[in-house]
C-alpha cells in the first residue's frame, strides 16, 4: 500500500470507531457529521479491504481484521502526536485526552481528587476512566488504549514501567444500624454473615479471601458487583457486609449511613501501583499525570497517618 495515498484523518476516524463502536459518537469525537462519518467509513472499508465494523444485535462490532489493526494504528497515531507535541507541556493550555485503566474500586480514594486538580489546573484535558480484567488492562496499556493503569500488579513483564501509588489496610463495612455493629465483630459472626464482594475486574476473591484461605476459612459471598456506588446502596438496604480498604471504608461512611469495623483477623495491607508503557516514559503529558497521581496518593497517606 502506498502511504502517500492514505489520508491520516481516516486513521484517526478508524481509531475513534473502534473506541466508540458507533458511527455517530465517533463522528462527534473527530468533529464530523454522521453523514460525513459514514462516507469516511466507506472509504476506510475500500482502503483496507474489510468491513471493519458490522452491525449486530448488541450494536456495531469490529471485525477480526479491525481488531488486529487497532493496537498498531493507535500506537502509530500516538507516536505522531508525541513527535509533533511541543517539548514543554503546559497543563493550562493542553487540549488532549488521557485514559486511566483501573483494576480495583480502591481508586475511589484518589480519582475524585485527581479530577478536582485536573479541572483546576488543566481544564482542556479530558479524563477517561475504564475498568477491566488484568489481561484487558495490560493489553490496553500495551496497545496505547490506556495511558496509565492503577491496580495490584505483580510479576509484570519488563516492557511495563511501574511505581508504588499507596498502601492501605482493610476493614469491614455495613449499614449504620446493622445488628453486627452493636459489638466487636467476632470471626464466627463475620463468616456467618452474607458478604458483598466488590470486584471491578470480575475476580471472585481478593486479599481478604486470600487471608482467610490461609487459615482454611471461607466467607459466604452472596452478591458480587463492580461499582462502589452500587455497593453502598446495596449495603444500606440489606444485611450484607463488605470488606474493603480503610480508605474506601471512610469514603463509604462519609457518603451513606454506613459504619466501618475492624476485621476479626489479620489481612496484609494491599499495595496499589501505577503501570505504564515503557515507550511513553518520557512523554510530558503522561509524566505530568503520573506525578499528579503519586502526589495525591502521598497526601492521602499523610492525612491518614495524622489521624
PDB file of C-alpha atoms in Angstrom:
ATOM      1  CA  UNK A   1       0.000   0.000   0.000  1.00  0.00           C
ATOM      2  CA  UNK A   2       1.306   3.427  -0.996  1.00  0.00           C
ATOM      3  CA  UNK A   3       1.396   5.583   2.158  1.00  0.00           C
ATOM      4  CA  UNK A   4       1.033   8.744   0.086  1.00  0.00           C
ATOM      5  CA  UNK A   5      -2.475   7.603  -0.850  1.00  0.00           C
ATOM      6  CA  UNK A   6      -3.618   7.349   2.789  1.00  0.00           C
ATOM      7  CA  UNK A   7      -5.486  10.214   4.414  1.00  0.00           C
ATOM      8  CA  UNK A   8      -4.269  10.372   8.022  1.00  0.00           C
ATOM      9  CA  UNK A   9      -7.695  11.671   9.074  1.00  0.00           C
ATOM     10  CA  UNK A  10      -9.168   8.317   8.067  1.00  0.00           C
ATOM     11  CA  UNK A  11      -6.889   6.559  10.528  1.00  0.00           C
ATOM     12  CA  UNK A  12      -7.920   8.983  13.264  1.00  0.00           C
ATOM     13  CA  UNK A  13     -11.535   8.158  12.477  1.00  0.00           C
ATOM     14  CA  UNK A  14     -10.767   4.430  12.467  1.00  0.00           C
ATOM     15  CA  UNK A  15      -9.329   4.774  15.968  1.00  0.00           C
ATOM     16  CA  UNK A  16     -12.481   6.589  17.122  1.00  0.00           C
ATOM     17  CA  UNK A  17     -14.765   3.999  15.510  1.00  0.00           C
ATOM     18  CA  UNK A  18     -13.014   1.126  17.265  1.00  0.00           C
ATOM     19  CA  UNK A  19     -13.173   3.037  20.531  1.00  0.00           C
ATOM     20  CA  UNK A  20     -16.792   4.204  20.371  1.00  0.00           C
ATOM     21  CA  UNK A  21     -18.377   1.342  18.360  1.00  0.00           C
ATOM     22  CA  UNK A  22     -20.790   3.936  16.956  1.00  0.00           C
ATOM     23  CA  UNK A  23     -20.706   5.967  13.743  1.00  0.00           C
ATOM     24  CA  UNK A  24     -22.500   8.890  15.378  1.00  0.00           C
ATOM     25  CA  UNK A  25     -20.340   9.062  18.510  1.00  0.00           C
ATOM     26  CA  UNK A  26     -17.118   8.518  16.571  1.00  0.00           C
ATOM     27  CA  UNK A  27     -18.084  11.391  14.296  1.00  0.00           C
ATOM     28  CA  UNK A  28     -18.759  13.616  17.290  1.00  0.00           C
ATOM     29  CA  UNK A  29     -15.317  12.804  18.677  1.00  0.00           C
ATOM     30  CA  UNK A  30     -13.481  13.809  15.482  1.00  0.00           C
ATOM     31  CA  UNK A  31     -15.828  16.664  14.575  1.00  0.00           C
ATOM     32  CA  UNK A  32     -17.689  15.128  11.609  1.00  0.00           C
ATOM     33  CA  UNK A  33     -21.382  14.875  10.855  1.00  0.00           C
ATOM     34  CA  UNK A  34     -22.929  11.419  10.830  1.00  0.00           C
ATOM     35  CA  UNK A  35     -23.211  11.565   7.037  1.00  0.00           C
ATOM     36  CA  UNK A  36     -19.559  12.542   6.624  1.00  0.00           C
ATOM     37  CA  UNK A  37     -18.518   9.824   9.078  1.00  0.00           C
ATOM     38  CA  UNK A  38     -20.472   7.173   7.153  1.00  0.00           C
ATOM     39  CA  UNK A  39     -18.832   8.330   3.918  1.00  0.00           C
ATOM     40  CA  UNK A  40     -15.383   8.181   5.541  1.00  0.00           C
ATOM     41  CA  UNK A  41     -16.125   4.679   6.867  1.00  0.00           C
ATOM     42  CA  UNK A  42     -16.923   3.584   3.316  1.00  0.00           C
ATOM     43  CA  UNK A  43     -13.546   4.948   2.197  1.00  0.00           C
ATOM     44  CA  UNK A  44     -11.830   3.104   5.036  1.00  0.00           C
ATOM     45  CA  UNK A  45     -13.520  -0.148   4.049  1.00  0.00           C
ATOM     46  CA  UNK A  46     -12.313   0.209   0.480  1.00  0.00           C
ATOM     47  CA  UNK A  47      -8.821   1.223   1.578  1.00  0.00           C
ATOM     48  CA  UNK A  48      -8.384  -1.713   3.950  1.00  0.00           C
ATOM     49  CA  UNK A  49     -10.447  -4.260   2.043  1.00  0.00           C
ATOM     50  CA  UNK A  50     -12.604  -5.187   5.026  1.00  0.00           C
ATOM     51  CA  UNK A  51     -15.999  -4.313   6.553  1.00  0.00           C
ATOM     52  CA  UNK A  52     -14.181  -3.196   9.738  1.00  0.00           C
ATOM     53  CA  UNK A  53     -17.423  -2.681  11.683  1.00  0.00           C
ATOM     54  CA  UNK A  54     -20.543  -4.806  11.317  1.00  0.00           C
ATOM     55  CA  UNK A  55     -23.960  -4.293  12.871  1.00  0.00           C
ATOM     56  CA  UNK A  56     -25.032  -6.924  15.397  1.00  0.00           C
ATOM     57  CA  UNK A  57     -27.861  -7.309  17.888  1.00  0.00           C
ATOM     58  CA  UNK A  58     -25.686  -5.621  20.519  1.00  0.00           C
ATOM     59  CA  UNK A  59     -24.552  -2.769  18.240  1.00  0.00           C
ATOM     60  CA  UNK A  60     -21.578  -2.174  15.956  1.00  0.00           C
ATOM     61  CA  UNK A  61     -18.765  -4.701  16.470  1.00  0.00           C
ATOM     62  CA  UNK A  62     -15.253  -4.690  14.920  1.00  0.00           C
ATOM     63  CA  UNK A  63     -14.184  -7.487  12.615  1.00  0.00           C
ATOM     64  CA  UNK A  64     -11.096  -9.599  13.388  1.00  0.00           C
ATOM     65  CA  UNK A  65      -9.178  -7.556  10.800  1.00  0.00           C
ATOM     66  CA  UNK A  66     -10.183  -4.312  12.532  1.00  0.00           C
ATOM     67  CA  UNK A  67      -9.142  -5.641  15.938  1.00  0.00           C
ATOM     68  CA  UNK A  68      -5.742  -6.704  14.591  1.00  0.00           C
ATOM     69  CA  UNK A  69      -5.175  -3.192  13.218  1.00  0.00           C
ATOM     70  CA  UNK A  70      -6.494  -1.287  16.237  1.00  0.00           C
ATOM     71  CA  UNK A  71      -3.458  -1.604  18.517  1.00  0.00           C
ATOM     72  CA  UNK A  72      -0.700  -0.872  15.986  1.00  0.00           C
ATOM     73  CA  UNK A  73      -2.600   2.061  14.476  1.00  0.00           C
ATOM     74  CA  UNK A  74      -3.328   3.551  17.911  1.00  0.00           C
ATOM     75  CA  UNK A  75       0.365   3.383  18.803  1.00  0.00           C
ATOM     76  CA  UNK A  76       1.346   4.888  15.439  1.00  0.00           C
ATOM     77  CA  UNK A  77      -1.050   7.792  15.946  1.00  0.00           C
ATOM     78  CA  UNK A  78       0.281   8.367  19.460  1.00  0.00           C
ATOM     79  CA  UNK A  79       3.849   8.382  18.147  1.00  0.00           C
ATOM     80  CA  UNK A  80       2.884  11.021  15.591  1.00  0.00           C
ATOM     81  CA  UNK A  81       1.129  13.085  18.260  1.00  0.00           C
ATOM     82  CA  UNK A  82       4.136  12.819  20.582  1.00  0.00           C
ATOM     83  CA  UNK A  83       6.543  13.789  17.793  1.00  0.00           C
ATOM     84  CA  UNK A  84       4.515  16.894  16.913  1.00  0.00           C
ATOM     85  CA  UNK A  85       3.844  17.946  20.500  1.00  0.00           C
ATOM     86  CA  UNK A  86       5.847  20.850  21.916  1.00  0.00           C
ATOM     87  CA  UNK A  87       8.829  19.928  24.075  1.00  0.00           C
ATOM     88  CA  UNK A  88       7.232  21.639  27.040  1.00  0.00           C
ATOM     89  CA  UNK A  89       3.878  20.573  28.447  1.00  0.00           C
ATOM     90  CA  UNK A  90       1.667  23.394  29.687  1.00  0.00           C
ATOM     91  CA  UNK A  91      -1.317  21.872  31.565  1.00  0.00           C
ATOM     92  CA  UNK A  92      -3.386  25.072  31.407  1.00  0.00           C
ATOM     93  CA  UNK A  93      -3.108  25.144  27.606  1.00  0.00           C
ATOM     94  CA  UNK A  94      -3.339  21.410  26.867  1.00  0.00           C
ATOM     95  CA  UNK A  95      -6.338  20.097  24.968  1.00  0.00           C
ATOM     96  CA  UNK A  96      -5.860  16.339  24.977  1.00  0.00           C
ATOM     97  CA  UNK A  97      -7.493  13.179  26.277  1.00  0.00           C
ATOM     98  CA  UNK A  98      -5.864  10.895  28.835  1.00  0.00           C
ATOM     99  CA  UNK A  99      -7.157   7.442  29.727  1.00  0.00           C
ATOM    100  CA  UNK A 100      -6.736   5.692  33.077  1.00  0.00           C
ATOM    101  CA  UNK A 101      -7.464   1.969  33.349  1.00  0.00           C
ATOM    102  CA  UNK A 102      -8.407   0.780  36.838  1.00  0.00           C
ATOM    103  CA  UNK A 103      -8.382  -2.779  38.101  1.00  0.00           C
ATOM    104  CA  UNK A 104      -9.816  -2.035  41.524  1.00  0.00           C
ATOM    105  CA  UNK A 105     -12.505   0.075  43.206  1.00  0.00           C
ATOM    106  CA  UNK A 106      -9.906   1.418  45.667  1.00  0.00           C
ATOM    107  CA  UNK A 107      -9.181   4.130  43.097  1.00  0.00           C
ATOM    108  CA  UNK A 108     -12.185   5.964  44.583  1.00  0.00           C
ATOM    109  CA  UNK A 109      -9.689   7.279  47.142  1.00  0.00           C
ATOM    110  CA  UNK A 110      -7.536   9.150  44.609  1.00  0.00           C
ATOM    111  CA  UNK A 111      -9.516   9.633  41.401  1.00  0.00           C
ATOM    112  CA  UNK A 112     -12.009  12.236  42.687  1.00  0.00           C
ATOM    113  CA  UNK A 113      -9.066  14.281  43.985  1.00  0.00           C
ATOM    114  CA  UNK A 114      -7.334  13.911  40.625  1.00  0.00           C
ATOM    115  CA  UNK A 115     -10.416  15.183  38.823  1.00  0.00           C
ATOM    116  CA  UNK A 116     -10.533  18.247  41.088  1.00  0.00           C
ATOM    117  CA  UNK A 117      -6.911  19.113  40.346  1.00  0.00           C
ATOM    118  CA  UNK A 118      -7.174  18.480  36.615  1.00  0.00           C
ATOM    119  CA  UNK A 119     -10.288  20.642  36.316  1.00  0.00           C
ATOM    120  CA  UNK A 120      -8.498  23.427  38.184  1.00  0.00           C
ATOM    121  CA  UNK A 121      -5.077  23.212  36.519  1.00  0.00           C
ATOM    122  CA  UNK A 122      -5.810  21.725  33.096  1.00  0.00           C
ATOM    123  CA  UNK A 123      -9.452  22.309  32.118  1.00  0.00           C
ATOM    124  CA  UNK A 124      -8.761  21.339  28.500  1.00  0.00           C
ATOM    125  CA  UNK A 125      -7.744  17.782  29.431  1.00  0.00           C
ATOM    126  CA  UNK A 126     -10.472  15.151  29.154  1.00  0.00           C
ATOM    127  CA  UNK A 127     -10.021  12.209  31.526  1.00  0.00           C
ATOM    128  CA  UNK A 128     -11.479   8.813  30.664  1.00  0.00           C
ATOM    129  CA  UNK A 129     -11.539   6.095  33.328  1.00  0.00           C
ATOM    130  CA  UNK A 130     -12.032   2.466  32.361  1.00  0.00           C
ATOM    131  CA  UNK A 131     -12.145  -0.807  34.247  1.00  0.00           C
ATOM    132  CA  UNK A 132     -11.464  -4.365  33.177  1.00  0.00           C
ATOM    133  CA  UNK A 133      -9.697  -7.594  33.930  1.00  0.00           C
ATOM    134  CA  UNK A 134      -5.951  -7.645  34.496  1.00  0.00           C
ATOM    135  CA  UNK A 135      -5.449  -9.006  30.972  1.00  0.00           C
ATOM    136  CA  UNK A 136      -7.660  -6.332  29.417  1.00  0.00           C
ATOM    137  CA  UNK A 137      -5.886  -3.574  31.307  1.00  0.00           C
ATOM    138  CA  UNK A 138      -2.375  -4.685  30.418  1.00  0.00           C
ATOM    139  CA  UNK A 139      -3.391  -5.163  26.784  1.00  0.00           C
ATOM    140  CA  UNK A 140      -4.790  -1.627  26.853  1.00  0.00           C
ATOM    141  CA  UNK A 141      -1.522  -0.244  28.208  1.00  0.00           C
ATOM    142  CA  UNK A 142       0.393  -2.314  25.654  1.00  0.00           C
ATOM    143  CA  UNK A 143      -1.688  -1.079  22.730  1.00  0.00           C
ATOM    144  CA  UNK A 144      -1.997   2.537  23.826  1.00  0.00           C
ATOM    145  CA  UNK A 145      -5.692   2.434  24.723  1.00  0.00           C
ATOM    146  CA  UNK A 146      -4.732   3.380  28.284  1.00  0.00           C
ATOM    147  CA  UNK A 147      -2.110   5.954  29.218  1.00  0.00           C
ATOM    148  CA  UNK A 148      -1.737   4.598  32.736  1.00  0.00           C
ATOM    149  CA  UNK A 149      -3.211   1.825  34.863  1.00  0.00           C
ATOM    150  CA  UNK A 150      -3.899   1.516  38.593  1.00  0.00           C
ATOM    151  CA  UNK A 151      -4.187  -1.776  40.411  1.00  0.00           C
ATOM    152  CA  UNK A 152      -2.462  -4.552  42.301  1.00  0.00           C
ATOM    153  CA  UNK A 153       0.106  -5.643  39.747  1.00  0.00           C
ATOM    154  CA  UNK A 154       2.676  -8.366  40.426  1.00  0.00           C
ATOM    155  CA  UNK A 155       5.249 -10.025  38.206  1.00  0.00           C
ATOM    156  CA  UNK A 156       4.919  -7.576  35.319  1.00  0.00           C
ATOM    157  CA  UNK A 157       6.908  -8.111  32.092  1.00  0.00           C
ATOM    158  CA  UNK A 158       9.885  -5.786  31.581  1.00  0.00           C
ATOM    159  CA  UNK A 159       8.117  -3.798  28.889  1.00  0.00           C
ATOM    160  CA  UNK A 160       5.990  -2.139  31.584  1.00  0.00           C
ATOM    161  CA  UNK A 161       7.109   0.629  33.902  1.00  0.00           C
ATOM    162  CA  UNK A 162       5.660   0.724  37.413  1.00  0.00           C
ATOM    163  CA  UNK A 163       5.830   2.611  40.698  1.00  0.00           C
ATOM    164  CA  UNK A 164       4.111   2.408  44.061  1.00  0.00           C
ATOM    165  CA  UNK A 165       0.971   4.518  44.497  1.00  0.00           C
ATOM    166  CA  UNK A 166      -0.238   3.776  48.044  1.00  0.00           C
ATOM    167  CA  UNK A 167      -0.859   1.016  50.573  1.00  0.00           C
ATOM    168  CA  UNK A 168      -3.838   0.500  52.859  1.00  0.00           C
ATOM    169  CA  UNK A 169      -5.185  -1.861  55.495  1.00  0.00           C
ATOM    170  CA  UNK A 170      -8.635  -3.447  55.384  1.00  0.00           C
ATOM    171  CA  UNK A 171     -11.893  -3.005  57.273  1.00  0.00           C
ATOM    172  CA  UNK A 172     -15.456  -4.291  57.258  1.00  0.00           C
ATOM    173  CA  UNK A 173     -18.334  -2.013  56.213  1.00  0.00           C
ATOM    174  CA  UNK A 174     -22.056  -2.411  56.890  1.00  0.00           C
ATOM    175  CA  UNK A 175     -25.141  -0.249  57.202  1.00  0.00           C
ATOM    176  CA  UNK A 176     -25.198   2.036  60.254  1.00  0.00           C
ATOM    177  CA  UNK A 177     -27.934   0.102  62.107  1.00  0.00           C
ATOM    178  CA  UNK A 178     -26.679  -3.370  61.219  1.00  0.00           C
ATOM    179  CA  UNK A 179     -27.046  -5.916  64.075  1.00  0.00           C
ATOM    180  CA  UNK A 180     -23.354  -6.823  63.753  1.00  0.00           C
ATOM    181  CA  UNK A 181     -22.373  -3.229  64.501  1.00  0.00           C
ATOM    182  CA  UNK A 182     -23.522  -3.351  68.116  1.00  0.00           C
ATOM    183  CA  UNK A 183     -20.427  -5.116  69.432  1.00  0.00           C
ATOM    184  CA  UNK A 184     -16.907  -6.045  68.291  1.00  0.00           C
ATOM    185  CA  UNK A 185     -17.047  -8.369  65.306  1.00  0.00           C
ATOM    186  CA  UNK A 186     -16.142 -11.986  66.051  1.00  0.00           C
ATOM    187  CA  UNK A 187     -14.702 -14.309  63.418  1.00  0.00           C
ATOM    188  CA  UNK A 188     -17.758 -16.590  63.601  1.00  0.00           C
ATOM    189  CA  UNK A 189     -20.236 -13.746  63.141  1.00  0.00           C
ATOM    190  CA  UNK A 190     -18.134 -12.405  60.286  1.00  0.00           C
ATOM    191  CA  UNK A 191     -18.054 -15.752  58.478  1.00  0.00           C
ATOM    192  CA  UNK A 192     -21.777 -16.394  59.058  1.00  0.00           C
ATOM    193  CA  UNK A 193     -22.815 -13.014  57.632  1.00  0.00           C
ATOM    194  CA  UNK A 194     -23.815 -12.548  53.967  1.00  0.00           C
ATOM    195  CA  UNK A 195     -20.987 -10.822  52.110  1.00  0.00           C
ATOM    196  CA  UNK A 196     -20.894  -8.457  49.164  1.00  0.00           C
ATOM    197  CA  UNK A 197     -17.761  -8.669  47.006  1.00  0.00           C
ATOM    198  CA  UNK A 198     -16.825  -5.561  45.029  1.00  0.00           C
ATOM    199  CA  UNK A 199     -14.733  -6.529  42.009  1.00  0.00           C
ATOM    200  CA  UNK A 200     -14.248  -4.249  39.025  1.00  0.00           C
ATOM    201  CA  UNK A 201     -12.086  -6.822  37.272  1.00  0.00           C
ATOM    202  CA  UNK A 202     -14.550  -9.697  37.608  1.00  0.00           C
ATOM    203  CA  UNK A 203     -12.337 -11.611  40.036  1.00  0.00           C
ATOM    204  CA  UNK A 204     -14.098 -13.780  42.613  1.00  0.00           C
ATOM    205  CA  UNK A 205     -11.674 -13.186  45.502  1.00  0.00           C
ATOM    206  CA  UNK A 206      -9.391 -10.527  46.927  1.00  0.00           C
ATOM    207  CA  UNK A 207      -6.785 -10.061  49.681  1.00  0.00           C
ATOM    208  CA  UNK A 208      -9.386 -10.769  52.366  1.00  0.00           C
ATOM    209  CA  UNK A 209     -10.289 -14.126  50.822  1.00  0.00           C
ATOM    210  CA  UNK A 210      -6.592 -14.977  50.461  1.00  0.00           C
ATOM    211  CA  UNK A 211      -6.029 -14.283  54.175  1.00  0.00           C
ATOM    212  CA  UNK A 212      -8.992 -16.467  55.129  1.00  0.00           C
ATOM    213  CA  UNK A 213      -7.859 -19.249  52.796  1.00  0.00           C
ATOM    214  CA  UNK A 214      -4.511 -19.403  54.614  1.00  0.00           C
ATOM    215  CA  UNK A 215      -6.499 -20.367  57.721  1.00  0.00           C
ATOM    216  CA  UNK A 216      -8.655 -22.846  55.833  1.00  0.00           C
ATOM    217  CA  UNK A 217     -11.636 -20.486  56.067  1.00  0.00           C
ATOM    218  CA  UNK A 218     -14.053 -19.004  53.562  1.00  0.00           C
ATOM    219  CA  UNK A 219     -16.641 -16.257  53.799  1.00  0.00           C
ATOM    220  CA  UNK A 220     -20.162 -16.516  52.391  1.00  0.00           C
ATOM    221  CA  UNK A 221     -20.328 -14.249  49.344  1.00  0.00           C
ATOM    222  CA  UNK A 222     -23.939 -13.804  48.242  1.00  0.00           C
ATOM    223  CA  UNK A 223     -23.506 -10.949  45.768  1.00  0.00           C
ATOM    224  CA  UNK A 224     -20.764  -9.566  43.545  1.00  0.00           C
ATOM    225  CA  UNK A 225     -20.814  -6.209  41.781  1.00  0.00           C
ATOM    226  CA  UNK A 226     -18.255  -3.999  40.053  1.00  0.00           C
ATOM    227  CA  UNK A 227     -19.039  -0.480  41.273  1.00  0.00           C
ATOM    228  CA  UNK A 228     -18.639   1.162  44.662  1.00  0.00           C
ATOM    229  CA  UNK A 229     -21.713   3.408  44.439  1.00  0.00           C
ATOM    230  CA  UNK A 230     -23.993   0.465  43.686  1.00  0.00           C
ATOM    231  CA  UNK A 231     -22.330  -1.446  46.518  1.00  0.00           C
ATOM    232  CA  UNK A 232     -23.051   1.336  49.027  1.00  0.00           C
ATOM    233  CA  UNK A 233     -26.717   1.359  48.021  1.00  0.00           C
ATOM    234  CA  UNK A 234     -26.907  -2.439  48.328  1.00  0.00           C
ATOM    235  CA  UNK A 235     -25.286  -2.368  51.777  1.00  0.00           C
ATOM    236  CA  UNK A 236     -27.648   0.270  53.162  1.00  0.00           C
ATOM    237  CA  UNK A 237     -30.687  -1.737  52.021  1.00  0.00           C
ATOM    238  CA  UNK A 238     -29.641  -5.191  53.215  1.00  0.00           C
ATOM    239  CA  UNK A 239     -27.886  -7.171  55.927  1.00  0.00           C
ATOM    240  CA  UNK A 240     -24.865  -7.744  53.696  1.00  0.00           C
ATOM    241  CA  UNK A 241     -21.420  -6.640  54.794  1.00  0.00           C
ATOM    242  CA  UNK A 242     -18.344  -5.986  52.675  1.00  0.00           C
ATOM    243  CA  UNK A 243     -14.593  -5.914  53.273  1.00  0.00           C
ATOM    244  CA  UNK A 244     -12.631  -3.091  51.652  1.00  0.00           C
ATOM    245  CA  UNK A 245      -9.539  -0.998  52.276  1.00  0.00           C
ATOM    246  CA  UNK A 246      -9.859   1.542  55.076  1.00  0.00           C
ATOM    247  CA  UNK A 247      -9.695   4.447  52.649  1.00  0.00           C
ATOM    248  CA  UNK A 248     -12.688   3.106  50.749  1.00  0.00           C
ATOM    249  CA  UNK A 249     -14.460   2.405  54.050  1.00  0.00           C
ATOM    250  CA  UNK A 250     -14.062   6.060  55.008  1.00  0.00           C
ATOM    251  CA  UNK A 251     -15.485   7.181  51.673  1.00  0.00           C
ATOM    252  CA  UNK A 252     -18.466   4.826  52.064  1.00  0.00           C
ATOM    253  CA  UNK A 253     -19.149   6.021  55.620  1.00  0.00           C
ATOM    254  CA  UNK A 254     -18.936   9.664  54.529  1.00  0.00           C
ATOM    255  CA  UNK A 255     -21.425   9.247  51.679  1.00  0.00           C
ATOM    256  CA  UNK A 256     -24.026   6.872  53.171  1.00  0.00           C
ATOM    257  CA  UNK A 257     -25.386   5.674  56.551  1.00  0.00           C
ATOM    258  CA  UNK A 258     -22.637   3.078  56.905  1.00  0.00           C
ATOM    259  CA  UNK A 259     -20.051   2.209  59.542  1.00  0.00           C
ATOM    260  CA  UNK A 260     -16.606   0.625  59.387  1.00  0.00           C
ATOM    261  CA  UNK A 261     -15.402  -2.012  61.841  1.00  0.00           C
ATOM    262  CA  UNK A 262     -12.123  -3.805  62.406  1.00  0.00           C
ATOM    263  CA  UNK A 263     -11.800  -7.227  60.818  1.00  0.00           C
ATOM    264  CA  UNK A 264     -11.554 -10.110  63.332  1.00  0.00           C
ATOM    265  CA  UNK A 265      -8.444 -11.493  61.617  1.00  0.00           C
ATOM    266  CA  UNK A 266      -5.266 -10.140  60.092  1.00  0.00           C
ATOM    267  CA  UNK A 267      -5.138  -9.172  56.419  1.00  0.00           C
ATOM    268  CA  UNK A 268      -1.838  -7.883  54.968  1.00  0.00           C
ATOM    269  CA  UNK A 269      -2.056  -4.344  53.655  1.00  0.00           C
ATOM    270  CA  UNK A 270      -2.748  -4.074  49.925  1.00  0.00           C
ATOM    271  CA  UNK A 271      -0.330  -2.066  47.808  1.00  0.00           C
ATOM    272  CA  UNK A 272      -1.583  -0.373  44.664  1.00  0.00           C
ATOM    273  CA  UNK A 273       0.694   0.574  41.805  1.00  0.00           C
ATOM    274  CA  UNK A 274       0.806   2.691  38.695  1.00  0.00           C
ATOM    275  CA  UNK A 275       1.713   0.927  35.458  1.00  0.00           C
ATOM    276  CA  UNK A 276       2.504   2.476  32.083  1.00  0.00           C
ATOM    277  CA  UNK A 277       4.085   1.607  28.746  1.00  0.00           C
ATOM    278  CA  UNK A 278       7.878   1.996  28.684  1.00  0.00           C
ATOM    279  CA  UNK A 279       7.560   3.645  25.252  1.00  0.00           C
ATOM    280  CA  UNK A 280       5.883   6.667  26.851  1.00  0.00           C
ATOM    281  CA  UNK A 281       8.215   7.036  29.816  1.00  0.00           C
ATOM    282  CA  UNK A 282       9.391  10.492  28.689  1.00  0.00           C
ATOM    283  CA  UNK A 283       6.099  11.815  27.283  1.00  0.00           C
ATOM    284  CA  UNK A 284       5.474  15.110  29.161  1.00  0.00           C
ATOM    285  CA  UNK A 285       1.670  14.825  29.436  1.00  0.00           C
ATOM    286  CA  UNK A 286       1.750  11.273  30.745  1.00  0.00           C
ATOM    287  CA  UNK A 287       4.610  12.174  33.090  1.00  0.00           C
ATOM    288  CA  UNK A 288       2.520  15.037  34.452  1.00  0.00           C
ATOM    289  CA  UNK A 289      -0.424  12.681  35.034  1.00  0.00           C
ATOM    290  CA  UNK A 290       1.738  10.132  36.851  1.00  0.00           C
ATOM    291  CA  UNK A 291       3.279  12.785  39.093  1.00  0.00           C
ATOM    292  CA  UNK A 292      -0.177  14.135  39.893  1.00  0.00           C
ATOM    293  CA  UNK A 293      -1.422  10.711  40.979  1.00  0.00           C
ATOM    294  CA  UNK A 294       1.678   9.991  43.074  1.00  0.00           C
ATOM    295  CA  UNK A 295       1.439  13.386  44.817  1.00  0.00           C
ATOM    296  CA  UNK A 296      -2.271  12.938  45.549  1.00  0.00           C
ATOM    297  CA  UNK A 297      -1.707   9.435  46.923  1.00  0.00           C
ATOM    298  CA  UNK A 298       1.122  10.713  49.148  1.00  0.00           C
ATOM    299  CA  UNK A 299      -1.180  13.422  50.521  1.00  0.00           C
ATOM    300  CA  UNK A 300      -3.902  10.831  51.191  1.00  0.00           C
ATOM    301  CA  UNK A 301      -1.468   8.626  53.099  1.00  0.00           C
ATOM    302  CA  UNK A 302      -0.096  11.583  55.075  1.00  0.00           C
ATOM    303  CA  UNK A 303      -3.604  12.718  56.073  1.00  0.00           C
ATOM    304  CA  UNK A 304      -4.482   9.169  57.085  1.00  0.00           C
ATOM    305  CA  UNK A 305      -1.358   8.783  59.215  1.00  0.00           C
ATOM    306  CA  UNK A 306      -2.080  12.075  61.011  1.00  0.00           C
ATOM    307  CA  UNK A 307      -5.388  10.722  62.367  1.00  0.00           C
TER     308      UNK A 307
END
